[in-house]
């Protein structure tokens, strides 16, 4: 199975910003753990990060039009809470998408409790640090094998 992991705005600073919330593992550390998990399961994985909404939209289009993967993990960062453009991009494609968050967004500020993406995603995982990505892979693999 081929996975695409897309991280959005500010996620490039993971491990360097708000360590009490997001931990001290960098995005590179997290990606290495995801890559090792995928390899151990015979899966492949590609990583993409951008702080620019339109570039994230383009990545979804590319995955859809060029059939580059079987499933997508998406941590949109703060775009989660207000980006209708990203919501429409997810709705437009026929690839299952898991919404992922490092922190437990429901235990944080009110504005983080609302996601405009969840409705068009296959599932949502939050609060387990890098384990949220691993749990999402397990969930997506299970869905796709049915
Ligand atoms: C986040 C949660 C969002 O509310 C926040 O804006 C982020 C990171 C997470 O992974 O916990 O940037 O998506």
Tab-separated table of N, CA and C and ligand atoms in Angstrom:
chain	number	residue	atom	x	y	z
A	1	UNK	N	0.838	-1.195	0.000
A	1	UNK	CA	0.000	0.000	0.000
A	1	UNK	C	0.884	1.260	0.000
A	2	UNK	N	0.412	2.290	-0.700
A	2	UNK	CA	1.202	3.543	-0.762
A	2	UNK	C	0.486	4.640	0.016
A	3	UNK	N	1.176	5.197	0.989
A	3	UNK	CA	0.620	6.287	1.788
A	3	UNK	C	1.291	7.602	1.437
A	4	UNK	N	0.498	8.661	1.516
A	4	UNK	CA	1.031	10.027	1.388
A	4	UNK	C	0.693	10.746	2.688
A	5	UNK	N	1.716	11.277	3.348
A	5	UNK	CA	1.524	12.026	4.595
A	5	UNK	C	1.702	13.508	4.280
A	6	UNK	N	0.629	14.265	4.442
A	6	UNK	CA	0.679	15.706	4.167
A	6	UNK	C	0.561	16.468	5.478
A	7	UNK	N	1.547	17.304	5.754
A	7	UNK	CA	1.498	18.183	6.928
A	7	UNK	C	1.385	19.627	6.477
A	8	UNK	N	0.514	20.354	7.146
A	8	UNK	CA	0.232	21.729	6.754
A	8	UNK	C	0.951	22.764	7.581
A	9	UNK	N	0.278	23.862	7.751
A	9	UNK	CA	0.866	25.087	8.270
A	9	UNK	C	1.463	24.942	9.679
A	10	UNK	N	2.701	25.378	9.814
A	10	UNK	CA	3.487	25.388	11.061
A	10	UNK	C	4.002	24.013	11.509
A	11	UNK	N	3.592	22.957	10.812
A	11	UNK	CA	4.028	21.626	11.252
A	11	UNK	C	5.522	21.413	11.038
A	12	UNK	N	6.140	22.227	10.161
A	12	UNK	CA	7.596	22.153	9.975
A	12	UNK	C	8.350	22.555	11.242
A	13	UNK	N	7.663	23.254	12.151
A	13	UNK	CA	8.311	23.674	13.408
A	13	UNK	C	8.083	22.676	14.548
A	14	UNK	N	7.462	21.560	14.250
A	14	UNK	CA	7.216	20.554	15.282
A	14	UNK	C	8.547	20.141	15.924
A	15	UNK	N	8.548	20.064	17.257
A	15	UNK	CA	9.773	19.732	17.987
A	15	UNK	C	10.560	20.966	18.384
A	16	UNK	N	10.154	22.111	17.776
A	16	UNK	CA	10.841	23.374	18.078
A	16	UNK	C	9.866	24.382	18.689
A	17	UNK	N	8.579	24.266	18.386
A	17	UNK	CA	7.577	25.211	18.918
A	17	UNK	C	6.721	24.506	19.973
A	18	UNK	N	6.235	25.263	20.945
A	18	UNK	CA	5.274	24.775	21.957
A	18	UNK	C	5.505	23.296	22.315
A	19	UNK	N	6.694	23.028	22.822
A	19	UNK	CA	7.070	21.628	23.082
A	19	UNK	C	6.154	20.952	24.102
A	20	UNK	N	5.561	21.762	25.012
A	20	UNK	CA	4.681	21.174	26.018
A	20	UNK	C	3.392	20.652	25.375
A	21	UNK	N	3.076	21.165	24.194
A	21	UNK	CA	1.862	20.725	23.485
A	21	UNK	C	2.203	19.655	22.445
A	22	UNK	N	3.269	19.919	21.656
A	22	UNK	CA	3.560	19.057	20.496
A	22	UNK	C	4.746	18.120	20.693
A	23	UNK	N	5.402	18.203	21.871
A	23	UNK	CA	6.535	17.323	22.129
A	23	UNK	C	7.827	17.852	21.530
A	24	UNK	N	8.914	17.111	21.759
A	24	UNK	CA	10.209	17.582	21.278
A	24	UNK	C	10.710	16.816	20.051
A	25	UNK	N	9.914	15.871	19.568
A	25	UNK	CA	10.295	15.174	18.330
A	25	UNK	C	10.037	16.113	17.157
A	26	UNK	N	11.010	16.213	16.269
A	26	UNK	CA	10.849	17.071	15.087
A	26	UNK	C	9.986	16.350	14.049
A	27	UNK	N	9.578	17.105	13.029
A	27	UNK	CA	8.785	16.477	11.958
A	27	UNK	C	9.616	15.380	11.277
A	28	UNK	N	10.929	15.620	11.180
A	28	UNK	CA	11.815	14.608	10.571
A	28	UNK	C	11.823	13.332	11.441
A	29	UNK	N	11.870	13.516	12.785
A	29	UNK	CA	11.839	12.351	13.703
A	29	UNK	C	10.527	11.575	13.517
A	30	UNK	N	9.437	12.333	13.468
A	30	UNK	CA	8.108	11.705	13.340
A	30	UNK	C	8.017	10.964	12.002
A	31	UNK	N	8.483	11.637	10.947
A	31	UNK	CA	8.432	10.990	9.627
A	31	UNK	C	9.276	9.719	9.587
A	32	UNK	N	10.415	9.739	10.295
A	32	UNK	CA	11.277	8.544	10.324
A	32	UNK	C	10.540	7.387	11.009
A	33	UNK	N	9.785	7.690	12.067
A	33	UNK	CA	9.022	6.638	12.772
A	33	UNK	C	7.918	6.092	11.870
A	34	UNK	N	7.246	6.993	11.142
A	34	UNK	CA	6.186	6.553	10.220
A	34	UNK	C	6.790	5.690	9.107
A	35	UNK	N	7.936	6.136	8.580
A	35	UNK	CA	8.588	5.395	7.484
A	35	UNK	C	8.999	3.997	7.946
A	36	UNK	N	9.516	3.908	9.186
A	36	UNK	CA	9.947	2.602	9.722
A	36	UNK	C	8.734	1.688	9.899
A	37	UNK	N	7.623	2.272	10.380
A	37	UNK	CA	6.401	1.480	10.576
A	37	UNK	C	5.898	0.956	9.223
A	38	UNK	N	5.887	1.839	8.235
A	38	UNK	CA	5.411	1.441	6.902
A	38	UNK	C	6.305	0.344	6.314
A	39	UNK	N	7.607	0.539	6.432
A	39	UNK	CA	8.558	-0.432	5.886
A	39	UNK	C	8.344	-1.808	6.517
A	40	UNK	N	8.161	-1.816	7.845
A	40	UNK	CA	7.960	-3.079	8.569
A	40	UNK	C	6.691	-3.795	8.113
A	41	UNK	N	5.746	-3.022	7.564
A	41	UNK	CA	4.478	-3.613	7.100
A	41	UNK	C	4.436	-3.813	5.588
A	42	UNK	N	5.571	-3.564	4.935
A	42	UNK	CA	5.639	-3.742	3.486
A	42	UNK	C	4.941	-2.629	2.714
A	43	UNK	N	4.731	-1.495	3.357
A	43	UNK	CA	4.081	-0.357	2.692
A	43	UNK	C	5.111	0.710	2.347
A	44	UNK	N	4.744	1.591	1.411
A	44	UNK	CA	5.637	2.712	1.113
A	44	UNK	C	4.954	4.020	1.505
A	45	UNK	N	5.765	5.060	1.694
A	45	UNK	CA	5.211	6.324	2.172
A	45	UNK	C	5.988	7.502	1.593
A	46	UNK	N	5.229	8.542	1.242
A	46	UNK	CA	5.823	9.799	0.767
A	46	UNK	C	5.399	10.897	1.736
A	47	UNK	N	6.287	11.857	1.962
A	47	UNK	CA	5.984	12.956	2.892
A	47	UNK	C	5.971	14.287	2.148
A	48	UNK	N	5.040	15.153	2.573
A	48	UNK	CA	4.962	16.498	1.991
A	48	UNK	C	4.534	17.468	3.078
A	49	UNK	N	5.192	18.625	3.123
A	49	UNK	CA	4.785	19.667	4.078
A	49	UNK	C	4.794	21.009	3.369
A	50	UNK	N	3.765	21.809	3.643
A	50	UNK	CA	3.754	23.187	3.145
A	50	UNK	C	2.988	24.066	4.114
A	51	UNK	N	3.402	25.332	4.164
A	51	UNK	CA	2.674	26.327	4.959
A	51	UNK	C	1.659	27.078	4.112
A	52	UNK	N	1.584	26.712	2.837
A	52	UNK	CA	0.769	27.476	1.886
A	52	UNK	C	-0.468	26.668	1.480
A	53	UNK	N	-1.622	27.229	1.748
A	53	UNK	CA	-2.892	26.523	1.531
A	53	UNK	C	-3.019	25.995	0.091
A	54	UNK	N	-2.729	26.866	-0.890
A	54	UNK	CA	-2.873	26.469	-2.293
A	54	UNK	C	-1.940	25.333	-2.686
A	55	UNK	N	-0.751	25.318	-2.082
A	55	UNK	CA	0.179	24.216	-2.379
A	55	UNK	C	-0.350	22.896	-1.829
A	56	UNK	N	-1.002	22.969	-0.680
A	56	UNK	CA	-1.599	21.759	-0.099
A	56	UNK	C	-2.738	21.260	-0.996
A	57	UNK	N	-3.557	22.196	-1.486
A	57	UNK	CA	-4.636	21.841	-2.419
A	57	UNK	C	-4.034	21.163	-3.655
A	58	UNK	N	-2.965	21.755	-4.185
A	58	UNK	CA	-2.321	21.183	-5.376
A	58	UNK	C	-1.825	19.761	-5.128
A	59	UNK	N	-1.351	19.497	-3.905
A	59	UNK	CA	-0.833	18.149	-3.590
A	59	UNK	C	-1.970	17.121	-3.619
A	60	UNK	N	-3.141	17.517	-3.122
A	60	UNK	CA	-4.307	16.617	-3.199
A	60	UNK	C	-4.686	16.356	-4.655
A	61	UNK	N	-4.673	17.441	-5.472
A	61	UNK	CA	-5.027	17.280	-6.888
A	61	UNK	C	-4.044	16.332	-7.574
A	62	UNK	N	-2.758	16.545	-7.297
A	62	UNK	CA	-1.715	15.709	-7.924
A	62	UNK	C	-1.912	14.236	-7.553
A	63	UNK	N	-2.186	13.979	-6.268
A	63	UNK	CA	-2.382	12.593	-5.809
A	63	UNK	C	-3.560	11.961	-6.538
A	64	UNK	N	-4.622	12.741	-6.724
A	64	UNK	CA	-5.851	12.266	-7.382
A	64	UNK	C	-5.636	12.057	-8.875
A	65	UNK	N	-5.104	13.086	-9.543
A	65	UNK	CA	-4.984	13.033	-11.003
A	65	UNK	C	-3.917	12.040	-11.465
A	66	UNK	N	-2.839	11.919	-10.683
A	66	UNK	CA	-1.746	11.015	-11.076
A	66	UNK	C	-1.787	9.691	-10.325
A	67	UNK	N	-2.818	9.504	-9.502
A	67	UNK	CA	-2.991	8.257	-8.724
A	67	UNK	C	-1.684	7.866	-8.018
A	68	UNK	N	-1.144	8.774	-7.239
A	68	UNK	CA	0.176	8.546	-6.638
A	68	UNK	C	0.138	7.740	-5.341
A	69	UNK	N	-1.058	7.540	-4.759
A	69	UNK	CA	-1.110	6.817	-3.474
A	69	UNK	C	-2.481	6.171	-3.282
A	70	UNK	N	-2.538	5.271	-2.274
A	70	UNK	CA	-3.796	4.585	-1.958
A	70	UNK	C	-4.574	5.304	-0.864
A	71	UNK	N	-3.855	6.031	-0.009
A	71	UNK	CA	-4.511	6.709	1.112
A	71	UNK	C	-3.638	7.877	1.564
A	72	UNK	N	-4.302	8.860	2.178
A	72	UNK	CA	-3.596	10.076	2.603
A	72	UNK	C	-3.827	10.331	4.085
A	73	UNK	N	-2.751	10.692	4.794
A	73	UNK	CA	-2.850	11.179	6.183
A	73	UNK	C	-2.647	12.681	6.109
A	74	UNK	N	-3.536	13.431	6.754
A	74	UNK	CA	-3.459	14.883	6.619
A	74	UNK	C	-3.551	15.567	7.976
A	75	UNK	N	-2.459	16.243	8.341
A	75	UNK	CA	-2.492	17.148	9.487
A	75	UNK	C	-2.434	18.553	8.914
A	76	UNK	N	-3.573	19.213	8.896
A	76	UNK	CA	-3.670	20.530	8.259
A	76	UNK	C	-3.198	21.657	9.163
A	77	UNK	N	-2.868	21.344	10.445
A	77	UNK	CA	-2.545	22.423	11.381
A	77	UNK	C	-3.776	23.304	11.556
A	78	UNK	N	-3.565	24.603	11.703
A	78	UNK	CA	-4.697	25.515	11.952
A	78	UNK	C	-5.675	25.595	10.779
A	79	UNK	N	-5.240	25.212	9.559
A	79	UNK	CA	-6.180	25.199	8.427
A	79	UNK	C	-7.375	24.287	8.711
A	80	UNK	N	-7.143	23.296	9.575
A	80	UNK	CA	-8.211	22.358	9.965
A	80	UNK	C	-9.495	23.089	10.340
A	81	UNK	N	-9.320	24.209	11.007
A	81	UNK	CA	-10.456	24.847	11.662
A	81	UNK	C	-11.222	25.824	10.772
A	82	UNK	N	-10.659	26.138	9.580
A	82	UNK	CA	-11.368	27.125	8.751
A	82	UNK	C	-11.168	27.012	7.244
A	83	UNK	N	-10.390	26.040	6.754
A	83	UNK	CA	-10.109	26.030	5.310
A	83	UNK	C	-11.149	25.243	4.510
A	84	UNK	N	-12.091	25.986	3.926
A	84	UNK	CA	-13.077	25.334	3.048
A	84	UNK	C	-12.428	24.883	1.747
A	85	UNK	N	-11.326	25.543	1.355
A	85	UNK	CA	-10.628	25.133	0.135
A	85	UNK	C	-10.035	23.726	0.303
A	86	UNK	N	-9.450	23.467	1.472
A	86	UNK	CA	-8.886	22.131	1.717
A	86	UNK	C	-9.997	21.099	1.894
A	87	UNK	N	-11.067	21.514	2.519
A	87	UNK	CA	-12.220	20.610	2.652
A	87	UNK	C	-12.718	20.187	1.270
A	88	UNK	N	-12.874	21.167	0.363
A	88	UNK	CA	-13.349	20.861	-0.987
A	88	UNK	C	-12.351	19.977	-1.741
A	89	UNK	N	-11.055	20.199	-1.503
A	89	UNK	CA	-10.035	19.372	-2.173
A	89	UNK	C	-10.160	17.914	-1.729
A	90	UNK	N	-10.405	17.711	-0.429
A	90	UNK	CA	-10.559	16.339	0.081
A	90	UNK	C	-11.832	15.714	-0.487
A	91	UNK	N	-12.905	16.514	-0.519
A	91	UNK	CA	-14.188	16.010	-1.041
A	91	UNK	C	-14.099	15.675	-2.533
A	92	UNK	N	-13.198	16.360	-3.236
A	92	UNK	CA	-13.097	16.206	-4.698
A	92	UNK	C	-12.433	14.896	-5.119
A	93	UNK	N	-11.672	14.305	-4.209
A	93	UNK	CA	-10.851	13.158	-4.620
A	93	UNK	C	-11.438	11.852	-4.082
A	94	UNK	N	-11.084	10.755	-4.783
A	94	UNK	CA	-11.636	9.464	-4.363
A	94	UNK	C	-10.617	8.635	-3.567
A	95	UNK	N	-9.670	9.321	-2.954
A	95	UNK	CA	-8.661	8.648	-2.120
A	95	UNK	C	-9.054	8.872	-0.664
A	96	UNK	N	-9.104	7.801	0.152
A	96	UNK	CA	-9.464	8.013	1.571
A	96	UNK	C	-8.426	8.856	2.309
A	97	UNK	N	-8.921	9.806	3.094
A	97	UNK	CA	-8.051	10.712	3.850
A	97	UNK	C	-8.346	10.572	5.339
A	98	UNK	N	-7.290	10.438	6.146
A	98	UNK	CA	-7.429	10.450	7.604
A	98	UNK	C	-6.955	11.796	8.120
A	99	UNK	N	-7.785	12.442	8.938
A	99	UNK	CA	-7.387	13.702	9.586
A	99	UNK	C	-6.585	13.342	10.835
A	100	UNK	N	-5.415	13.947	10.962
A	100	UNK	CA	-4.506	13.602	12.058
A	100	UNK	C	-4.100	14.857	12.820
A	101	UNK	N	-4.019	14.739	14.144
A	101	UNK	CA	-3.473	15.813	14.976
A	101	UNK	C	-2.554	15.220	16.026
A	102	UNK	N	-1.458	15.903	16.254
A	102	UNK	CA	-0.503	15.476	17.281
A	102	UNK	C	-1.127	15.660	18.666
A	103	UNK	N	-1.745	16.818	18.869
A	103	UNK	CA	-2.338	17.127	20.182
A	103	UNK	C	-3.814	16.722	20.206
A	104	UNK	N	-4.365	16.678	21.417
A	104	UNK	CA	-5.799	16.425	21.559
A	104	UNK	C	-6.525	17.765	21.414
A	105	UNK	N	-6.977	18.040	20.206
A	105	UNK	CA	-7.581	19.347	19.906
A	105	UNK	C	-8.831	19.612	20.759
A	106	UNK	N	-9.477	18.544	21.212
A	106	UNK	CA	-10.713	18.704	22.008
A	106	UNK	C	-10.440	19.106	23.455
A	107	UNK	N	-9.190	18.951	23.864
A	107	UNK	CA	-8.818	19.339	25.229
A	107	UNK	C	-8.158	20.711	25.236
A	108	UNK	N	-8.253	21.418	24.104
A	108	UNK	CA	-7.569	22.714	23.970
A	108	UNK	C	-8.593	23.848	23.752
A	109	UNK	N	-8.154	24.958	23.199
A	109	UNK	CA	-9.039	26.113	23.026
A	109	UNK	C	-10.280	25.741	22.203
A	110	UNK	N	-11.342	26.468	22.473
A	110	UNK	CA	-12.642	26.239	21.816
A	110	UNK	C	-12.531	26.212	20.274
A	111	UNK	N	-11.741	27.151	19.715
A	111	UNK	CA	-11.703	27.226	18.238
A	111	UNK	C	-11.113	25.964	17.621
A	112	UNK	N	-10.362	25.180	18.428
A	112	UNK	CA	-9.774	23.944	17.893
A	112	UNK	C	-10.745	22.768	17.937
A	113	UNK	N	-11.877	22.948	18.603
A	113	UNK	CA	-12.840	21.842	18.716
A	113	UNK	C	-13.572	21.603	17.406
A	114	UNK	N	-13.585	22.635	16.549
A	114	UNK	CA	-14.309	22.534	15.274
A	114	UNK	C	-13.323	22.239	14.143
A	115	UNK	N	-13.610	21.180	13.382
A	115	UNK	CA	-12.835	20.906	12.174
A	115	UNK	C	-13.785	20.988	10.994
A	116	UNK	N	-13.396	21.738	9.957
A	116	UNK	CA	-14.229	21.780	8.750
A	116	UNK	C	-13.849	20.636	7.805
A	117	UNK	N	-12.862	19.830	8.208
A	117	UNK	CA	-12.380	18.732	7.355
A	117	UNK	C	-12.974	17.376	7.719
A	118	UNK	N	-13.278	17.194	9.008
A	118	UNK	CA	-13.656	15.859	9.508
A	118	UNK	C	-14.775	15.208	8.709
A	119	UNK	N	-15.764	16.021	8.330
A	119	UNK	CA	-16.938	15.498	7.632
A	119	UNK	C	-16.593	14.799	6.315
A	120	UNK	N	-15.510	15.259	5.668
A	120	UNK	CA	-15.150	14.678	4.375
A	120	UNK	C	-13.961	13.708	4.488
A	121	UNK	N	-13.524	13.448	5.731
A	121	UNK	CA	-12.436	12.486	5.949
A	121	UNK	C	-13.006	11.128	6.338
A	122	UNK	N	-12.206	10.102	6.107
A	122	UNK	CA	-12.617	8.742	6.464
A	122	UNK	C	-12.648	8.588	7.981
A	123	UNK	N	-11.672	9.167	8.652
A	123	UNK	CA	-11.606	9.088	10.110
A	123	UNK	C	-10.698	10.172	10.654
A	124	UNK	N	-10.695	10.263	11.970
A	124	UNK	CA	-9.919	11.318	12.646
A	124	UNK	C	-9.161	10.696	13.816
A	125	UNK	N	-7.874	11.031	13.949
A	125	UNK	CA	-7.095	10.596	15.111
A	125	UNK	C	-6.385	11.807	15.690
A	126	UNK	N	-6.473	11.982	17.019
A	126	UNK	CA	-5.763	13.096	17.641
A	126	UNK	C	-5.317	12.727	19.048
A	127	UNK	N	-4.272	13.411	19.506
A	127	UNK	CA	-3.883	13.324	20.911
A	127	UNK	C	-2.793	12.338	21.257
A	128	UNK	N	-2.282	11.596	20.281
A	128	UNK	CA	-1.292	10.555	20.589
A	128	UNK	C	0.111	10.887	20.098
A	129	UNK	N	0.368	12.172	19.888
A	129	UNK	CA	1.687	12.540	19.389
A	129	UNK	C	1.927	11.895	18.036
A	130	UNK	N	3.147	11.396	17.808
A	130	UNK	CA	3.412	10.764	16.510
A	130	UNK	C	2.561	9.507	16.338
A	131	UNK	N	2.111	8.957	17.475
A	131	UNK	CA	1.241	7.778	17.442
A	131	UNK	C	-0.077	8.031	16.736
A	132	UNK	N	-0.480	9.294	16.625
A	132	UNK	CA	-1.714	9.595	15.881
A	132	UNK	C	-1.555	9.191	14.411
A	133	UNK	N	-0.359	9.444	13.861
A	133	UNK	CA	-0.116	9.081	12.453
A	133	UNK	C	-0.105	7.555	12.295
A	134	UNK	N	0.530	6.887	13.264
A	134	UNK	CA	0.611	5.419	13.187
A	134	UNK	C	-0.796	4.812	13.284
A	135	UNK	N	-1.594	5.337	14.224
A	135	UNK	CA	-2.969	4.829	14.387
A	135	UNK	C	-3.781	5.062	13.115
A	136	UNK	N	-3.555	6.198	12.464
A	136	UNK	CA	-4.281	6.501	11.223
A	136	UNK	C	-3.892	5.519	10.111
A	137	UNK	N	-2.621	5.151	10.067
A	137	UNK	CA	-2.187	4.176	9.055
A	137	UNK	C	-2.875	2.833	9.293
A	138	UNK	N	-2.918	2.432	10.560
A	138	UNK	CA	-3.578	1.157	10.908
A	138	UNK	C	-5.046	1.205	10.473
A	139	UNK	N	-5.705	2.321	10.773
A	139	UNK	CA	-7.119	2.471	10.421
A	139	UNK	C	-7.342	2.465	8.914
A	140	UNK	N	-6.504	3.189	8.188
A	140	UNK	CA	-6.662	3.260	6.731
A	140	UNK	C	-6.384	1.905	6.089
A	141	UNK	N	-5.368	1.197	6.587
A	141	UNK	CA	-5.045	-0.145	6.041
A	141	UNK	C	-6.233	-1.075	6.218
A	142	UNK	N	-6.836	-0.994	7.395
A	142	UNK	CA	-7.983	-1.840	7.709
A	142	UNK	C	-9.145	-1.533	6.751
A	143	UNK	N	-9.421	-0.249	6.556
A	143	UNK	CA	-10.506	0.171	5.645
A	143	UNK	C	-10.254	-0.333	4.234
A	144	UNK	N	-9.010	-0.151	3.769
A	144	UNK	CA	-8.693	-0.488	2.378
A	144	UNK	C	-8.658	-1.987	2.128
A	145	UNK	N	-8.460	-2.769	3.180
A	145	UNK	CA	-8.377	-4.229	2.977
A	145	UNK	C	-9.774	-4.862	2.974
A	146	UNK	N	-10.817	-4.052	3.160
A	146	UNK	CA	-12.177	-4.619	3.206
A	146	UNK	C	-12.856	-4.557	1.853
B	1	LIG	C1	-2.528	20.476	15.237
B	1	LIG	C2	-3.665	21.119	16.049
B	1	LIG	C3	-4.093	22.438	15.430
B	1	LIG	O1	-5.140	23.028	16.197
B	1	LIG	C4	-2.914	23.410	15.414
B	1	LIG	O2	-3.287	24.617	14.797
B	1	LIG	C5	-1.685	22.832	14.819
B	1	LIG	C6	-1.354	21.435	15.082
B	1	LIG	C7	-1.984	19.201	15.907
B	1	LIG	O3	-1.312	18.447	15.233
B	1	LIG	O4	-2.201	18.984	17.109
B	1	LIG	O5	-0.902	23.536	14.195
B	1	LIG	O6	-3.022	20.123	13.964
